PDB file of C-alpha atoms in Angstrom:
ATOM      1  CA  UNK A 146       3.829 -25.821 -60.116  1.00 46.00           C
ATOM      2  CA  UNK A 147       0.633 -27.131 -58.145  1.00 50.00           C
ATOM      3  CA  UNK A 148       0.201 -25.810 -54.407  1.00 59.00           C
ATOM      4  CA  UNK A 149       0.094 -28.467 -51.746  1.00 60.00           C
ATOM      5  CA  UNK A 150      -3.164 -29.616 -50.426  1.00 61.00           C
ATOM      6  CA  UNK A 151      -4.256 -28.278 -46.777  1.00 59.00           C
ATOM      7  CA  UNK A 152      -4.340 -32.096 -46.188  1.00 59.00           C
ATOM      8  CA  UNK A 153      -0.403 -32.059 -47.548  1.00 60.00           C
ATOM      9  CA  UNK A 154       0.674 -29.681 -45.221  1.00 60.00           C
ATOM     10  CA  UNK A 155       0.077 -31.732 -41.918  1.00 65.00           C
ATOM     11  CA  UNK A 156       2.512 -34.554 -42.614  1.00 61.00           C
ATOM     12  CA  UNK A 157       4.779 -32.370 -40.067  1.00 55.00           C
ATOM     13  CA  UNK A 158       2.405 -33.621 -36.864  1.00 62.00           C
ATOM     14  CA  UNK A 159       3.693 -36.712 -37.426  1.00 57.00           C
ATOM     15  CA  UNK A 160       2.125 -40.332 -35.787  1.00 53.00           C
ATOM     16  CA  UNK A 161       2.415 -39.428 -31.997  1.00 58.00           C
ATOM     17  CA  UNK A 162      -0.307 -40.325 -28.986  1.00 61.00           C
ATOM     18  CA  UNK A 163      -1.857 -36.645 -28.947  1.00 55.00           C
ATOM     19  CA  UNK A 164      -1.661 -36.696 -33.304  1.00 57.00           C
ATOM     20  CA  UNK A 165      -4.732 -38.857 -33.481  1.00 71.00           C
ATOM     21  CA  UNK A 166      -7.155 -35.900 -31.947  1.00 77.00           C
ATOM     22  CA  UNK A 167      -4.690 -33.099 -33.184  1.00 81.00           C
ATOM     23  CA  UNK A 168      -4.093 -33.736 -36.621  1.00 81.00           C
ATOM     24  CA  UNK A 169      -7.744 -34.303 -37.940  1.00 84.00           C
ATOM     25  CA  UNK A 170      -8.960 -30.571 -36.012  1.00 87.00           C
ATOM     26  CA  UNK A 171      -5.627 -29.069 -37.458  1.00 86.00           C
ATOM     27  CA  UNK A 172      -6.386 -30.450 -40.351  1.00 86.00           C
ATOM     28  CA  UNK A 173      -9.458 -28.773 -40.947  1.00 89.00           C
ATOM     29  CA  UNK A 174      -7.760 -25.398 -39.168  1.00 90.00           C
ATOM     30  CA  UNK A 175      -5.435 -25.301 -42.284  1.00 88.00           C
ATOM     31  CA  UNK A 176      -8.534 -26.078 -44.700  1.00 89.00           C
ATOM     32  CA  UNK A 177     -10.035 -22.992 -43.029  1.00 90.00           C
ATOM     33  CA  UNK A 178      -6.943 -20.267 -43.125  1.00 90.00           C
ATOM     34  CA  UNK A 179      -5.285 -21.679 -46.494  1.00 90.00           C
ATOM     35  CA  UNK A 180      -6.650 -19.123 -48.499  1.00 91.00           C
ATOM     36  CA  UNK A 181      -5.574 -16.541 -46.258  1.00 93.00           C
ATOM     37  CA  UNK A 182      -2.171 -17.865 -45.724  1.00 91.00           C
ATOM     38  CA  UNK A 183      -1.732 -17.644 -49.349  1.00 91.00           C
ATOM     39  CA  UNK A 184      -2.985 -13.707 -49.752  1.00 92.00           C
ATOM     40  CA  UNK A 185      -1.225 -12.943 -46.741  1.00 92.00           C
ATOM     41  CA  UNK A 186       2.511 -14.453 -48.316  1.00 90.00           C
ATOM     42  CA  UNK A 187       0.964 -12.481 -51.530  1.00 90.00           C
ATOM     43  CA  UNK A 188       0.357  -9.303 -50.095  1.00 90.00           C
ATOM     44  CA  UNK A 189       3.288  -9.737 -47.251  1.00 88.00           C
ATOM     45  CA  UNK A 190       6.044 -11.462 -48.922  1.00 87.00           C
ATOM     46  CA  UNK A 191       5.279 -10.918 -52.590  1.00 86.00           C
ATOM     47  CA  UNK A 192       5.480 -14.849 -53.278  1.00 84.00           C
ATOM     48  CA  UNK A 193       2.952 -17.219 -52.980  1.00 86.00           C
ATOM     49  CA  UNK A 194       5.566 -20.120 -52.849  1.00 87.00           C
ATOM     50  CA  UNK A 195       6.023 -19.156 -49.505  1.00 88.00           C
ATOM     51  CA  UNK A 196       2.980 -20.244 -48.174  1.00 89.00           C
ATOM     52  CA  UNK A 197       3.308 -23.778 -47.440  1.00 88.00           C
ATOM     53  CA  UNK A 198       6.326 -23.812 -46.154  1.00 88.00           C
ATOM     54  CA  UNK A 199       5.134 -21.062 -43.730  1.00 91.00           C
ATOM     55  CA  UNK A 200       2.320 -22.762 -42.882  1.00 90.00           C
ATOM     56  CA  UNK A 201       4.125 -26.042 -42.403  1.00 88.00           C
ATOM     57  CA  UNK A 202       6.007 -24.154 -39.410  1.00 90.00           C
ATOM     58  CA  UNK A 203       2.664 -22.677 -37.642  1.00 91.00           C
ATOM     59  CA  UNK A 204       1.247 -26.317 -38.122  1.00 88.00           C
ATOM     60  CA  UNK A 205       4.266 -27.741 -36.408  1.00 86.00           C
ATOM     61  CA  UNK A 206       3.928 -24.673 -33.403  1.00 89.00           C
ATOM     62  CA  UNK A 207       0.071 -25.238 -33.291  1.00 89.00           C
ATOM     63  CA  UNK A 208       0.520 -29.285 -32.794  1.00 85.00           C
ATOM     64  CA  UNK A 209       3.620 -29.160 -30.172  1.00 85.00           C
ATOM     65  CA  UNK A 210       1.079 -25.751 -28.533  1.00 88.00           C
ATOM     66  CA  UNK A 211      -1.811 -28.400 -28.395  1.00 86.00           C
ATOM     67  CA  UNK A 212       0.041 -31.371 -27.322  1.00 82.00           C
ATOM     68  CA  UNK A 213      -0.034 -30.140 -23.490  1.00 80.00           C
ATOM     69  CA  UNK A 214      -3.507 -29.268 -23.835  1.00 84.00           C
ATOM     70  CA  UNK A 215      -7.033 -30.914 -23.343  1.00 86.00           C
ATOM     71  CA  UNK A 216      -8.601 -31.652 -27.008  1.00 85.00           C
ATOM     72  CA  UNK A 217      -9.990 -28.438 -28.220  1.00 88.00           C
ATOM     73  CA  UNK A 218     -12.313 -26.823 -31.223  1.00 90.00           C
ATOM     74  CA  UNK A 219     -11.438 -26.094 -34.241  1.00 89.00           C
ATOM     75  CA  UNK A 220     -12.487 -22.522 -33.772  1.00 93.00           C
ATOM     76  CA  UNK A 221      -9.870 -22.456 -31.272  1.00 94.00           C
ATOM     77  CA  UNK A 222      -7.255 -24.271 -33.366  1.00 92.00           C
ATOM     78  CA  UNK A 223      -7.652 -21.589 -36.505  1.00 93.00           C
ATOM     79  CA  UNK A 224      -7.101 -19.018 -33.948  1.00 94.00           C
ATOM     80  CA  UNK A 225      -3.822 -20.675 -32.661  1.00 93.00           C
ATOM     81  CA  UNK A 226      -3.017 -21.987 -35.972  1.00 92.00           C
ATOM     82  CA  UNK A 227      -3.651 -18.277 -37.667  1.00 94.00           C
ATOM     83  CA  UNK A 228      -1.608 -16.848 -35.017  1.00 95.00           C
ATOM     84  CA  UNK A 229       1.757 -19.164 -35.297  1.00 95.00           C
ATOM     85  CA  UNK A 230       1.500 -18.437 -39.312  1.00 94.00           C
ATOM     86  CA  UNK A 231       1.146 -14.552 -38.716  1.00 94.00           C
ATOM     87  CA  UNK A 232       4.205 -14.498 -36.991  1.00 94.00           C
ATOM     88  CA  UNK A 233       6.296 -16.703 -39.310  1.00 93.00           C
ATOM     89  CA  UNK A 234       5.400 -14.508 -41.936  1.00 93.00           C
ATOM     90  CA  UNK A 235       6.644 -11.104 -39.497  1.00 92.00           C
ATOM     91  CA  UNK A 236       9.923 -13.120 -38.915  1.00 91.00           C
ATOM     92  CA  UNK A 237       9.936 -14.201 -42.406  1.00 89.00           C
ATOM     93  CA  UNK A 238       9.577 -10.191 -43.697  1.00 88.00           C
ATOM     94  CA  UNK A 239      12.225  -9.526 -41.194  1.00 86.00           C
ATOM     95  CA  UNK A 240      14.971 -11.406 -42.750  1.00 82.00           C
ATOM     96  CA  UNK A 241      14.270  -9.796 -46.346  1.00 76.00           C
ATOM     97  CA  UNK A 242      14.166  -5.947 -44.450  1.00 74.00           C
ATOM     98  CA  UNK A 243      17.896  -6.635 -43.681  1.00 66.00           C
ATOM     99  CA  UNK A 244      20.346  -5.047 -45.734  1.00 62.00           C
ATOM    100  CA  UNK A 245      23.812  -6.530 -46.337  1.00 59.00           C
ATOM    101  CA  UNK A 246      26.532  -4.258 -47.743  1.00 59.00           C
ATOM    102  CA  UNK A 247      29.923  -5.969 -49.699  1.00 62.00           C
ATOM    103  CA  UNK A 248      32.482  -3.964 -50.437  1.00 59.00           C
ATOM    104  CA  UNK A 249      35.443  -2.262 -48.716  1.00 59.00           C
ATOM    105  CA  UNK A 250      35.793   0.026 -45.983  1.00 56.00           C
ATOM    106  CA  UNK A 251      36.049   2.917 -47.708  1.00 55.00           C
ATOM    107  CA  UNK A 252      32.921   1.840 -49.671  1.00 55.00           C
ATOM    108  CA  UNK A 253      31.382   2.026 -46.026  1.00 54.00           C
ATOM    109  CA  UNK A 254      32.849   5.586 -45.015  1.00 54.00           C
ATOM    110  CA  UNK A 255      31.470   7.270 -47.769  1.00 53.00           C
ATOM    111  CA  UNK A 256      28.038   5.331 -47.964  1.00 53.00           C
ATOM    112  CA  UNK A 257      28.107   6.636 -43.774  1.00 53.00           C
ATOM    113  CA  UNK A 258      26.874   9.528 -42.428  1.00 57.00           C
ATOM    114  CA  UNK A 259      29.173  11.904 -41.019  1.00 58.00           C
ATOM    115  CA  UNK A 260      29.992  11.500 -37.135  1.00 59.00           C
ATOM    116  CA  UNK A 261      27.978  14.209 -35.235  1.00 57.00           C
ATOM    117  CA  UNK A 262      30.269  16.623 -33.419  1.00 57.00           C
ATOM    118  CA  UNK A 263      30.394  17.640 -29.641  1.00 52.00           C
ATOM    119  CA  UNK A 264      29.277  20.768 -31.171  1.00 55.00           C
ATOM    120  CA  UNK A 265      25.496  19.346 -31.842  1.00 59.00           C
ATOM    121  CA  UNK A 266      25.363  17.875 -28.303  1.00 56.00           C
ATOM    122  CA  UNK A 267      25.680  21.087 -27.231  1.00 54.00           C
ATOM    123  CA  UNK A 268      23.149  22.463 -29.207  1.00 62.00           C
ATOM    124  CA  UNK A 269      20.702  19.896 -28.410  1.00 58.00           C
ATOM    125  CA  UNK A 270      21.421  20.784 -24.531  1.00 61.00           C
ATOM    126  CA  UNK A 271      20.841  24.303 -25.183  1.00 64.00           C
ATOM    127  CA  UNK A 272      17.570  23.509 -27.237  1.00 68.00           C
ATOM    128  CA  UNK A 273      16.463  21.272 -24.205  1.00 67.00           C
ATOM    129  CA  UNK A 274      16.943  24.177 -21.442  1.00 70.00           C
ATOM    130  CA  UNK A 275      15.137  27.251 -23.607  1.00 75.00           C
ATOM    131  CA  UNK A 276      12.666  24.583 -24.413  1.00 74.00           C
ATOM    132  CA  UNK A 277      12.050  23.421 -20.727  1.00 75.00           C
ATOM    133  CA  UNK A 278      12.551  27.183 -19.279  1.00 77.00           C
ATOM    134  CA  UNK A 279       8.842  27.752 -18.540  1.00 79.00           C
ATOM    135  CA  UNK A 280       8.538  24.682 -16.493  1.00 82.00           C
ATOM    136  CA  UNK A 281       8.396  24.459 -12.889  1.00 83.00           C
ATOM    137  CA  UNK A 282      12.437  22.649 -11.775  1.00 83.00           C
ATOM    138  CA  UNK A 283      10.356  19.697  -9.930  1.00 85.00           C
ATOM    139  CA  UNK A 284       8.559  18.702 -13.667  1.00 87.00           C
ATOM    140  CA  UNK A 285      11.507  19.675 -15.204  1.00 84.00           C
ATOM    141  CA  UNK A 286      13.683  16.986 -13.183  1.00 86.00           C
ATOM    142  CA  UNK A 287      10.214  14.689 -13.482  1.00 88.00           C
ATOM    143  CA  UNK A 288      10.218  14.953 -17.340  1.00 85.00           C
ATOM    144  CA  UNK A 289      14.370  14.433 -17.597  1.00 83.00           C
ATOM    145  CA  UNK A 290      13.891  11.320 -15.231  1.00 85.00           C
ATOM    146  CA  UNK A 291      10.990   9.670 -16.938  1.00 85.00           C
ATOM    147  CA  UNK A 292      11.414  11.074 -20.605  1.00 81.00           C
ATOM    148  CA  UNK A 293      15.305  11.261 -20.926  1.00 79.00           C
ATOM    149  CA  UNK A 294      16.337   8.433 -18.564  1.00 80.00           C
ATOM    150  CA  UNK A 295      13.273   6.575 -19.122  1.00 80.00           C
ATOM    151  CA  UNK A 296      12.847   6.091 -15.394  1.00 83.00           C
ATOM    152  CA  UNK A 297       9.229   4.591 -14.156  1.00 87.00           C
ATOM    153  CA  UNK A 298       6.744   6.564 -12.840  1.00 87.00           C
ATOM    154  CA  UNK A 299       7.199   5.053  -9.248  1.00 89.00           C
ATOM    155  CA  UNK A 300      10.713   6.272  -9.156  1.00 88.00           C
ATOM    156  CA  UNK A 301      10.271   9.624 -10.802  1.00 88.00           C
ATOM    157  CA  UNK A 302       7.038   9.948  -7.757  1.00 89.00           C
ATOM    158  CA  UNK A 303       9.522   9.052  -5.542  1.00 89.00           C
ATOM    159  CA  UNK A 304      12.493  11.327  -5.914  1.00 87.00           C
ATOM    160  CA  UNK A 305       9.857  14.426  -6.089  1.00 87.00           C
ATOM    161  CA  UNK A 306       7.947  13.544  -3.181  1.00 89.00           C
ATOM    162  CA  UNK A 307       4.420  13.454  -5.010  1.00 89.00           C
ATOM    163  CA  UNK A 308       1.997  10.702  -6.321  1.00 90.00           C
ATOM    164  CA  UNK A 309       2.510   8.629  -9.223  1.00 88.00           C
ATOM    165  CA  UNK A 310      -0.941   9.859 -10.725  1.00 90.00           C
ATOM    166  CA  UNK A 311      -0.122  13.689  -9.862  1.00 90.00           C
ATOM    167  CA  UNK A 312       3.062  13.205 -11.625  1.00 89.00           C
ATOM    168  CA  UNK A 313       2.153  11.862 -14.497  1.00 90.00           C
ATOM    169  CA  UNK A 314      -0.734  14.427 -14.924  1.00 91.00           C
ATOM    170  CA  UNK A 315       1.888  17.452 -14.801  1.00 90.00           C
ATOM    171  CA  UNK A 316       3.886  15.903 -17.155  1.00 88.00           C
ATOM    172  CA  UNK A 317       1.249  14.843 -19.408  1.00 89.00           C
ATOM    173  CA  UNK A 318       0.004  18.842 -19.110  1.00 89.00           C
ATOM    174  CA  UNK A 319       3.339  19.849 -19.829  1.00 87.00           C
ATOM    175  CA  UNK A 320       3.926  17.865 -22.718  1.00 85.00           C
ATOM    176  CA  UNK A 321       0.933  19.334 -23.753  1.00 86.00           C
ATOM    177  CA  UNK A 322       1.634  22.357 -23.408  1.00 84.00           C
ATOM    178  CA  UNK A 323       5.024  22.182 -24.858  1.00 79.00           C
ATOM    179  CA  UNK A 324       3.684  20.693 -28.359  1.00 80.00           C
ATOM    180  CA  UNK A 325       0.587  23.682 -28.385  1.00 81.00           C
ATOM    181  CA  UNK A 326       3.630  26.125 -28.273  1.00 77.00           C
ATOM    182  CA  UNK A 327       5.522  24.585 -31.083  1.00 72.00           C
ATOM    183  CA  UNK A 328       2.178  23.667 -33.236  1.00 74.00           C
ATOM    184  CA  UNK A 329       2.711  20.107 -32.665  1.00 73.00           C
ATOM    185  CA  UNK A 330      -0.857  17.755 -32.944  1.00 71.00           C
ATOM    186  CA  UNK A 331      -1.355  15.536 -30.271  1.00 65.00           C
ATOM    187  CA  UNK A 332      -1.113  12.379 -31.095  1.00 61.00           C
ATOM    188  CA  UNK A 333      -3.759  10.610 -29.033  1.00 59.00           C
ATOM    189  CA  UNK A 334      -5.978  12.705 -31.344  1.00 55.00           C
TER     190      UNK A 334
END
């Protein structure tokens, strides 16, 4: 089976007002990223057939994105154009990463991991103290808040009375100094 043309693909823009200036720049957009599109369903997707139909969506997003907009290059086009196709390929990879399971419920139970018990909760409290028993109570409660709770840094500053910046500073030092006890590399490294 023959691929569609670049000059195929833009039947989508249809005849409207805007089309006459949009089609002809995305036009030679698609001309410019084809190739690409195609490696990237290749190397992405594992099936070339998917490219024109992918591409057929980020035309459609790149013309109804343009439409509201003065005329524009078609530098600026492949960039928009390159963009839409990018993420219909992501959403496209999405769909095949989800897994479907048929079969009973006791199929499930034993494909399942066991339930954790209270037991490990505890365990993972106890951990968290001896781990956190160096530190001064004020990080400690800073840490919980913004690690554990996932509080912001304004409202963690807040409840210990200190600045955002010094706050974050002792926790990043703590943190710090928690993975150099363990032999854990920092990851910023």
């Amino acid at each position: 089976m023959f691929s569609p043309s670049p000059s195929d693909l833009v039947w989508v823009i249809g005849f409207t007002p805007q089309g006459r200036w949009i089609a002809p720049i995305v036009r030679a957009a698609v001309r410019v990223e084809w190739q690409k599109a195609q490696q990237m369903a290749v190397s992405q997707l594992g099936d070339e057939t998917l490219a024109p139909e992918l591409m057929e969506l980020a035309i459609q997003q790149t013309a109804e994105y343009l439409a509201d907009r003065p005329p524009t290059s078609v530098e600026e086009t492949r960039t928009i154009l390159s963009r839409f196709y990018r993420n219909a390929v992501r959403r496209k990879a999405r769909t095949y990463q989800r897994i479907f399971f048929r079969g009973a419920s006791r199929d499930i139970e034993y494909c399942t991991p066991p339930t954790k018990s209270f037991g490990s909760a505890v365990e993972a409290e106890i951990d968290l103290d001896t781990l956190l028993d160096d530190t001064d109570p004020d990080l400690q409660l800073a840490m919980l808040m913004r690690y554990g709770a996932r509080g912001s840094w304004k409202d963690v500053a807040k409840e210990t009375a200190k600045s955002i910046d010094a706050i974050r500073m002792g926790c990043r030092r703590e943190v710090n100094r928690i993975r150099k006890r363990f032999g854990i590399r920092d990851r910023t490294k």
